Coordinates of C-alpha atoms in Angstrom, one line a residue:
M161 CA -2.2 -68.1 60.2
A162 CA 1.5 -68.5 59.9
P163 CA 3.7 -65.6 58.8
M164 CA 3.8 -65.0 55.1
T165 CA 7.5 -65.9 54.8
E166 CA 6.7 -69.3 56.3
L167 CA 3.7 -69.7 54.1
G168 CA 5.8 -68.9 51.0
A169 CA 8.3 -71.6 51.9
E170 CA 5.5 -74.1 52.5
M171 CA 3.9 -73.3 49.1
H172 CA 7.3 -73.6 47.4
A173 CA 7.8 -77.0 49.0
L174 CA 4.4 -78.1 47.7
V175 CA 5.4 -77.0 44.2
E176 CA 8.6 -79.0 44.4
R177 CA 6.7 -82.1 45.6
L178 CA 4.2 -81.9 42.7
Y179 CA 6.8 -81.0 40.0
P180 CA 7.9 -84.5 39.0
L181 CA 4.4 -85.8 38.4
C182 CA 3.3 -86.4 34.8
R183 CA -0.1 -84.6 34.6
S184 CA -2.4 -84.4 31.7
I185 CA -6.1 -83.7 31.1
T186 CA -6.9 -87.2 32.4
G187 CA -5.0 -90.0 34.1
D188 CA -3.2 -91.2 37.2
G189 CA -1.0 -88.1 37.3
V190 CA -4.0 -86.0 38.0
R191 CA -5.1 -88.4 40.7
A192 CA -1.7 -88.4 42.3
T193 CA -1.6 -84.6 42.3
L194 CA -5.0 -84.5 44.0
D195 CA -4.0 -87.1 46.5
I196 CA -1.1 -84.8 47.6
V197 CA -3.3 -81.6 47.6
G198 CA -5.8 -83.7 49.7
E199 CA -3.2 -83.9 52.5
Y200 CA -3.5 -80.1 52.8
V201 CA -7.2 -79.6 52.4
P202 CA -10.0 -82.3 52.2
L203 CA -11.1 -82.8 48.6
Q204 CA -14.2 -84.3 47.0
V205 CA -12.9 -86.0 44.0
H206 CA -15.2 -86.6 40.9
E207 CA -14.7 -89.2 38.2
V208 CA -16.5 -88.5 34.9
P209 CA -16.6 -91.4 32.5
T210 CA -15.2 -91.3 29.0
G211 CA -17.9 -90.4 26.4
T212 CA -19.9 -88.2 28.8
Q213 CA -21.4 -85.3 26.9
V214 CA -20.4 -82.0 28.7
L215 CA -21.9 -79.0 26.9
D216 CA -20.5 -79.1 23.4
W217 CA -17.6 -81.4 24.3
T218 CA -17.2 -85.1 25.1
V219 CA -15.0 -86.5 27.9
P220 CA -12.1 -88.1 26.0
Q221 CA -10.3 -91.4 26.6
E222 CA -8.0 -91.5 29.6
W223 CA -4.3 -91.3 29.0
N224 CA -1.6 -92.9 31.1
I225 CA 2.1 -93.4 30.5
R226 CA 4.6 -95.7 32.2
D227 CA 7.8 -95.1 30.2
A228 CA 9.1 -93.6 27.0
Y229 CA 12.5 -93.1 25.5
V230 CA 14.6 -92.7 22.3
A231 CA 17.8 -94.9 22.5
D232 CA 20.8 -94.9 20.2
A233 CA 22.4 -98.0 18.7
T234 CA 24.3 -98.6 22.0
G235 CA 21.1 -98.6 24.0
R236 CA 21.8 -95.3 25.6
R237 CA 18.7 -93.3 26.2
V238 CA 19.2 -89.9 24.4
V239 CA 15.7 -88.8 25.3
D240 CA 14.2 -90.2 28.5
F241 CA 10.7 -89.7 30.0
A242 CA 12.1 -90.8 33.4
A243 CA 14.3 -87.6 33.4
S244 CA 11.4 -85.3 32.8
S245 CA 7.7 -85.7 31.9
L246 CA 8.1 -82.9 29.4
H247 CA 10.1 -85.2 27.1
V248 CA 6.9 -86.9 25.7
L249 CA 4.3 -85.2 23.6
G250 CA 1.2 -85.1 25.9
Y251 CA -1.4 -87.8 25.0
S252 CA 1.1 -89.6 22.7
V253 CA -0.3 -92.9 21.4
P254 CA 1.9 -96.0 22.1
V255 CA 4.7 -96.7 19.7
S256 CA 7.5 -99.3 19.5
A257 CA 9.7 -99.0 16.5
T258 CA 13.2 -98.6 15.2
M259 CA 13.8 -95.9 12.6
P260 CA 16.5 -93.6 11.1
L261 CA 17.0 -90.2 12.6
A262 CA 15.7 -88.6 9.3
E263 CA 12.3 -90.3 9.9
L264 CA 12.3 -89.6 13.6
R265 CA 12.9 -85.9 13.2
A266 CA 9.2 -85.4 12.1
H267 CA 8.2 -86.4 15.6
L268 CA 10.8 -84.3 17.6
H269 CA 10.0 -80.9 19.0
T270 CA 12.6 -78.4 20.1
L271 CA 13.1 -74.6 20.8
P272 CA 15.8 -73.4 18.4
D273 CA 15.7 -69.9 20.1
H274 CA 16.4 -71.5 23.5
P275 CA 18.6 -74.5 22.6
A276 CA 19.0 -75.7 26.2
W277 CA 15.3 -75.8 27.0
V278 CA 12.8 -78.6 26.5
P279 CA 9.4 -77.4 25.2
Y280 CA 5.9 -78.6 26.5
R281 CA 3.7 -79.9 23.7
T282 CA 0.5 -81.8 23.6
S283 CA -1.9 -83.5 21.1
Y284 CA -5.0 -84.1 23.1
Y285 CA -7.6 -84.6 20.4
K286 CA -5.6 -85.8 17.5
P287 CA -3.8 -89.3 17.6
E288 CA -0.1 -88.5 17.4
W289 CA 3.2 -89.4 19.1
G290 CA 6.3 -87.4 19.7
F291 CA 9.2 -86.4 21.9
C292 CA 10.3 -83.0 23.2
L293 CA 14.0 -82.3 23.7
A294 CA 16.6 -79.6 23.8
Q295 CA 17.8 -78.3 20.4
E296 CA 21.4 -78.9 21.6
T297 CA 20.6 -82.5 22.3
L298 CA 19.1 -82.9 18.8
D299 CA 22.1 -81.2 17.2
A300 CA 24.4 -83.7 18.9
L301 CA 22.6 -86.8 17.6
P302 CA 24.4 -88.6 14.8
D303 CA 22.6 -90.2 11.8
G304 CA 21.7 -93.8 12.4
E305 CA 19.0 -96.0 13.7
Y306 CA 17.2 -95.2 16.9
E307 CA 14.9 -97.3 19.1
V308 CA 11.6 -95.4 19.8
R309 CA 9.4 -96.6 22.6
I310 CA 6.3 -95.0 24.2
D311 CA 4.6 -97.2 26.7
S312 CA 1.3 -95.5 27.0
T313 CA -2.4 -96.3 26.9
L314 CA -5.4 -94.5 25.6
A315 CA -8.5 -96.3 26.8
D316 CA -12.0 -95.6 28.2
G317 CA -11.7 -94.3 31.7
H318 CA -12.5 -91.1 33.5
L319 CA -11.8 -87.3 33.7
T320 CA -10.9 -86.5 37.3
Y321 CA -11.4 -83.2 39.1
A322 CA -11.9 -82.2 42.7
E323 CA -13.5 -79.6 44.9
H324 CA -12.9 -78.2 48.3
V325 CA -15.6 -76.1 50.0
V326 CA -15.2 -73.6 52.8
P327 CA -18.7 -73.1 54.2
G328 CA -19.8 -69.5 54.7
Q329 CA -22.6 -67.7 56.4
V330 CA -24.6 -67.7 53.2
A331 CA -25.0 -70.2 50.3
D332 CA -23.9 -67.7 47.7
E333 CA -20.6 -68.8 46.4
V334 CA -17.2 -67.5 45.3
I335 CA -15.3 -70.0 43.1
V336 CA -11.5 -70.2 43.0
S337 CA -10.3 -72.2 40.0
C338 CA -6.9 -73.6 39.0
H339 CA -5.9 -76.1 36.4
V340 CA -4.2 -79.4 37.2
C341 CA -3.4 -80.7 33.7
H342 CA 0.2 -79.4 33.1
P343 CA 3.1 -81.7 33.8
S344 CA 6.5 -80.4 35.1
L345 CA 5.7 -76.7 34.9
A346 CA 6.2 -74.8 38.2
N347 CA 4.6 -71.4 37.4
D348 CA 2.0 -72.7 35.0
N349 CA 0.3 -74.0 37.1
L350 CA 1.7 -75.6 40.2
A351 CA 2.1 -72.1 41.8
G352 CA -1.6 -71.5 41.2
I353 CA -2.5 -74.9 42.9
A354 CA -0.3 -74.0 45.9
V355 CA -1.8 -70.5 46.3
A356 CA -5.3 -71.8 46.0
T357 CA -4.7 -74.5 48.5
F358 CA -3.2 -72.2 51.1
L359 CA -5.9 -69.6 50.5
A360 CA -8.5 -72.3 51.3
R361 CA -6.7 -73.1 54.5
A362 CA -6.6 -69.4 55.4
L363 CA -10.3 -69.0 54.8
A364 CA -11.1 -72.0 56.9
E365 CA -9.6 -70.3 60.0
R366 CA -12.6 -68.0 60.1
T367 CA -16.2 -68.2 59.0
P368 CA -16.4 -66.2 55.8
Y369 CA -19.5 -64.5 54.6
Y370 CA -19.6 -66.3 51.3
T371 CA -19.2 -70.0 50.7
Y372 CA -15.9 -70.5 48.9
R373 CA -15.6 -73.4 46.4
F374 CA -12.2 -74.3 45.2
I375 CA -12.1 -76.2 41.8
Y376 CA -9.0 -78.2 40.8
A377 CA -9.7 -79.3 37.3
P378 CA -7.9 -79.9 34.0
G379 CA -7.8 -76.8 31.8
T380 CA -10.7 -76.2 29.3
I381 CA -12.3 -79.7 29.4
G382 CA -12.3 -79.7 33.2
A383 CA -13.9 -76.4 33.6
I384 CA -16.4 -77.2 30.9
T385 CA -17.2 -80.5 32.7
W386 CA -17.7 -78.6 36.0
L387 CA -20.0 -76.1 34.4
A388 CA -22.0 -78.9 32.7
R389 CA -22.4 -80.8 36.0
N390 CA -23.4 -77.7 38.0
A391 CA -25.6 -75.8 35.5
E392 CA -28.7 -76.0 37.7
R393 CA -26.9 -74.3 40.6
I394 CA -24.8 -71.9 38.7
D395 CA -26.9 -69.0 40.0
R396 CA -25.3 -69.4 43.4
V397 CA -21.9 -68.3 42.0
K398 CA -21.7 -64.6 42.7
H399 CA -18.0 -64.0 42.2
G400 CA -14.9 -66.0 41.1
L401 CA -11.2 -66.0 40.5
V402 CA -8.9 -68.1 38.3
L403 CA -5.4 -68.5 39.6
A404 CA -2.5 -69.1 37.2
C405 CA 1.1 -68.2 36.8
A406 CA 1.1 -67.2 40.5
G407 CA 4.8 -67.5 41.4
D408 CA 7.1 -65.8 38.9
P409 CA 9.0 -62.6 39.7
G410 CA 6.8 -60.3 37.5
R411 CA 4.3 -57.7 38.7
L412 CA 0.7 -58.8 39.5
T413 CA -1.7 -58.8 36.6
Y414 CA -5.5 -58.9 36.8
K415 CA -7.6 -59.8 33.8
Q416 CA -11.1 -58.6 34.3
S417 CA -14.2 -60.6 33.8
R418 CA -16.2 -60.4 30.6
R419 CA -18.6 -58.0 32.4
G420 CA -15.7 -55.7 33.2
D421 CA -17.6 -54.1 36.1
A422 CA -18.3 -57.2 38.1
E423 CA -17.8 -56.8 41.9
I424 CA -14.7 -59.0 41.8
D425 CA -13.2 -56.7 39.1
R426 CA -13.8 -53.6 41.3
V427 CA -12.5 -55.3 44.4
I428 CA -9.3 -56.5 42.9
R429 CA -8.7 -53.1 41.2
H430 CA -9.2 -51.4 44.5
V431 CA -7.0 -53.7 46.5
L432 CA -4.1 -53.5 44.1
A433 CA -4.3 -49.7 43.8
A434 CA -4.6 -49.2 47.6
S435 CA -1.7 -51.5 48.3
E436 CA 0.5 -49.6 45.9
R437 CA 1.9 -52.9 44.5
P438 CA 3.2 -52.8 41.0
H439 CA 0.4 -54.2 38.9
H440 CA -1.4 -54.2 35.6
I441 CA -5.1 -54.4 34.8
T442 CA -6.1 -55.9 31.5
E443 CA -9.4 -56.2 29.7
F444 CA -11.2 -59.5 29.1
T445 CA -10.3 -61.5 26.0
P446 CA -11.8 -64.9 25.1
Y447 CA -8.3 -66.5 25.2
G448 CA -6.3 -67.6 28.2
Y449 CA -7.2 -69.8 31.1
D450 CA -10.6 -71.1 32.3
E451 CA -12.0 -67.6 32.9
R452 CA -13.1 -67.9 29.3
Q453 CA -15.3 -70.8 30.2
Y454 CA -16.8 -69.2 33.2
C455 CA -17.3 -66.0 31.3
S456 CA -18.8 -67.6 28.2
P457 CA -21.9 -65.7 27.2
G458 CA -24.4 -68.3 28.4
F459 CA -23.0 -68.2 31.9
N460 CA -21.4 -64.7 32.0
L461 CA -20.1 -65.2 35.5
G462 CA -18.2 -62.5 37.3
V463 CA -14.9 -64.4 37.2
G464 CA -11.6 -62.7 36.6
S465 CA -8.1 -64.1 36.5
L466 CA -5.2 -63.2 38.8
S467 CA -1.6 -64.0 37.8
R468 CA 1.8 -62.4 37.9
T469 CA 3.3 -62.4 34.4
P470 CA 0.4 -63.6 32.2
Y471 CA 0.5 -66.8 30.0
A472 CA 3.0 -66.6 27.2
G473 CA 4.3 -63.4 28.6
Y474 CA 7.7 -64.8 29.8
P475 CA 10.3 -66.8 27.8
E476 CA 10.1 -69.7 30.2
Y477 CA 6.4 -70.3 29.5
H478 CA 5.7 -73.9 28.5
T479 CA 9.3 -74.9 28.7
S480 CA 11.6 -76.8 31.1
A481 CA 12.9 -73.5 32.3
D482 CA 9.6 -73.1 34.2
N483 CA 11.0 -75.1 37.0
P484 CA 10.9 -74.7 40.8
D485 CA 13.8 -72.3 40.7
F486 CA 11.8 -70.0 38.5
V487 CA 9.1 -69.4 41.1
S488 CA 9.8 -67.9 44.5
P489 CA 8.3 -68.2 48.0
E490 CA 8.1 -64.4 48.1
A491 CA 6.1 -64.1 44.9
M492 CA 3.7 -66.8 45.9
A493 CA 3.3 -65.3 49.3
D494 CA 2.5 -61.9 47.7
T495 CA -0.1 -63.5 45.4
L496 CA -1.7 -65.2 48.4
A497 CA -1.7 -61.9 50.3
V498 CA -3.6 -60.1 47.5
C499 CA -6.2 -62.9 47.4
R500 CA -6.7 -62.7 51.1
E501 CA -7.0 -58.9 51.0
A502 CA -9.4 -59.1 48.1
F503 CA -11.7 -61.7 49.7
A504 CA -11.6 -59.8 53.0
V505 CA -13.1 -56.8 51.1
L506 CA -15.5 -58.9 49.1
D507 CA -16.8 -60.6 52.3
R508 CA -17.5 -57.2 54.0
N509 CA -18.8 -55.3 51.0
R510 CA -22.5 -54.5 51.9
Q511 CA -25.1 -51.9 51.2
Y512 CA -26.6 -50.2 54.3
T513 CA -29.6 -48.0 54.9
N514 CA -29.4 -45.0 57.2
L515 CA -32.0 -45.3 59.9
S516 CA -31.7 -41.6 60.8
P517 CA -31.5 -40.0 57.4
Y518 CA -32.9 -36.6 58.2
G519 CA -30.0 -34.4 59.1
E520 CA -26.8 -35.7 60.7
P521 CA -27.4 -37.8 63.8
Q522 CA -25.6 -36.8 67.0
L523 CA -22.7 -39.2 67.2
G524 CA -21.3 -37.8 70.5
R525 CA -24.2 -38.8 72.7
R526 CA -24.0 -42.3 71.3
G527 CA -20.4 -42.6 72.4
L528 CA -19.2 -43.0 68.8
Y529 CA -16.7 -40.1 69.0
D530 CA -15.5 -41.3 72.4
A531 CA -14.8 -44.7 71.0
L532 CA -12.3 -43.1 68.7
G533 CA -10.3 -41.4 71.4
G534 CA -6.6 -42.0 71.2
R535 CA -6.5 -43.4 67.7
S536 CA -3.8 -42.1 65.4
D537 CA -6.4 -41.9 62.6
T538 CA -9.2 -40.3 64.6
K539 CA -10.0 -37.7 62.0
Q540 CA -10.0 -40.3 59.2
A541 CA -12.3 -42.6 61.3
Q542 CA -14.7 -39.7 61.9
M543 CA -14.8 -38.9 58.2
A544 CA -15.6 -42.5 57.5
M545 CA -18.6 -42.4 59.8
L546 CA -19.9 -39.3 58.1
W547 CA -19.4 -40.8 54.6
V548 CA -21.1 -44.1 55.6
L549 CA -24.1 -42.2 57.1
N550 CA -24.4 -40.0 54.0
L551 CA -24.2 -42.7 51.4
S552 CA -26.0 -45.5 53.2
D553 CA -29.1 -45.1 51.1
G554 CA -29.5 -48.8 50.1
E555 CA -27.8 -48.1 46.8
H556 CA -24.2 -47.6 47.7
S557 CA -21.9 -50.4 48.9
L558 CA -19.0 -49.9 51.3
L559 CA -16.7 -50.2 48.3
D560 CA -18.6 -47.4 46.6
I561 CA -18.1 -45.3 49.7
A562 CA -14.4 -46.1 50.0
E563 CA -13.8 -45.2 46.3
R564 CA -15.8 -42.0 46.5
S565 CA -14.3 -40.8 49.8
G566 CA -10.8 -41.9 49.0
L567 CA -10.7 -43.6 52.4
P568 CA -9.3 -47.1 53.0
F569 CA -11.9 -49.8 52.8
D570 CA -11.0 -51.2 56.2
T571 CA -11.6 -47.8 57.8
V572 CA -15.0 -47.6 56.1
A573 CA -16.0 -51.1 57.1
V574 CA -15.0 -50.5 60.7
A575 CA -17.1 -47.3 60.7
A576 CA -20.1 -49.2 59.3
G577 CA -19.7 -51.8 62.1
A578 CA -19.7 -49.1 64.7
L579 CA -22.7 -47.3 63.2
Q580 CA -24.6 -50.6 62.9
G581 CA -23.8 -51.4 66.5
A582 CA -25.3 -48.0 67.5
G583 CA -28.5 -48.7 65.6
L584 CA -27.9 -45.9 63.1
I585 CA -27.7 -48.1 59.9
K586 CA -28.8 -51.6 58.9
A587 CA -27.7 -54.0 56.2

């Protein structure tokens, strides 16, 4: 695997490449996004027809847009979709009209508190049209007639999502989910897409224990569609992580699963604490990203959410200020590193049984102490062996042992490997 600095730069380049595309919950922008991601990792793309019942929802009509603008009397475009996909209210119905500014204002969205920024707004399930623009642009518009044009279509089509699978030693799965429905927003969620993609590439360089399934889907309706189409095999999903807001300069934040004590919750808490990174752990709430779908009571999967600054927690959220300059290669590399560290723990976290449980077995005659000779952490490694032997009763995992002993998980896992090799414990 390339150095983290190089990986950070590559992820940032992917964000910059995806940034101009107009994404929504359906449409060609999603397909174009998945085509680019597919250059990094092979994807299985799924097309689900409009009208398909998915749990309590129905796949909506597909939305596509070619052009949109507001032009003044001279023909100058004062608001132009070609300049930024944020300028159009997502899922706007087509419109072609001329109207006075007083009438047009009802369809214009701004951020008065941040007059230079353009907001991100949508109207997925209610027929509407509109434009988003900077408050300072609106303030500069004189009264008069304006040409309004939105060249869009809402028609029967498909909802598009994709999967990438990294095969493991077992069929039990870890899902990694990110949403692909936001237009020109770098942190929310292009950084999540980039981190997920490079995480998949890192996992493919080895044979992990679990099978890892990466889900690239539109927010809410996409995750619901995936769950509806995979309900019969959902019992394979043992752990999961939603990635969002993965590239801003804030500290890492982990939102726990609905269970609160799922293995992924414990692993992420342990990894963040052991790394001494600035971080924050939050309780589950049924609001946020797609963890709320995976953690809905009927499924109740062990799926948490990893981000840096959480949704709506930074002023740039859902605005034009969430651009590629707002996310950094360093922050994305750090998020990727935490994911890799966490999954390395998850993949090795087993319960063992001591095959010589009556008294302490003699380690010296088995060469276990000799194998530690010359190590700078010899004492710690010896203690790890003793802890693993003592707590390998078929009820304690290696993570349990690491937490109780206060020893690094890696040290405990290495000790378990040595003891298993000597025939003293079995998984």
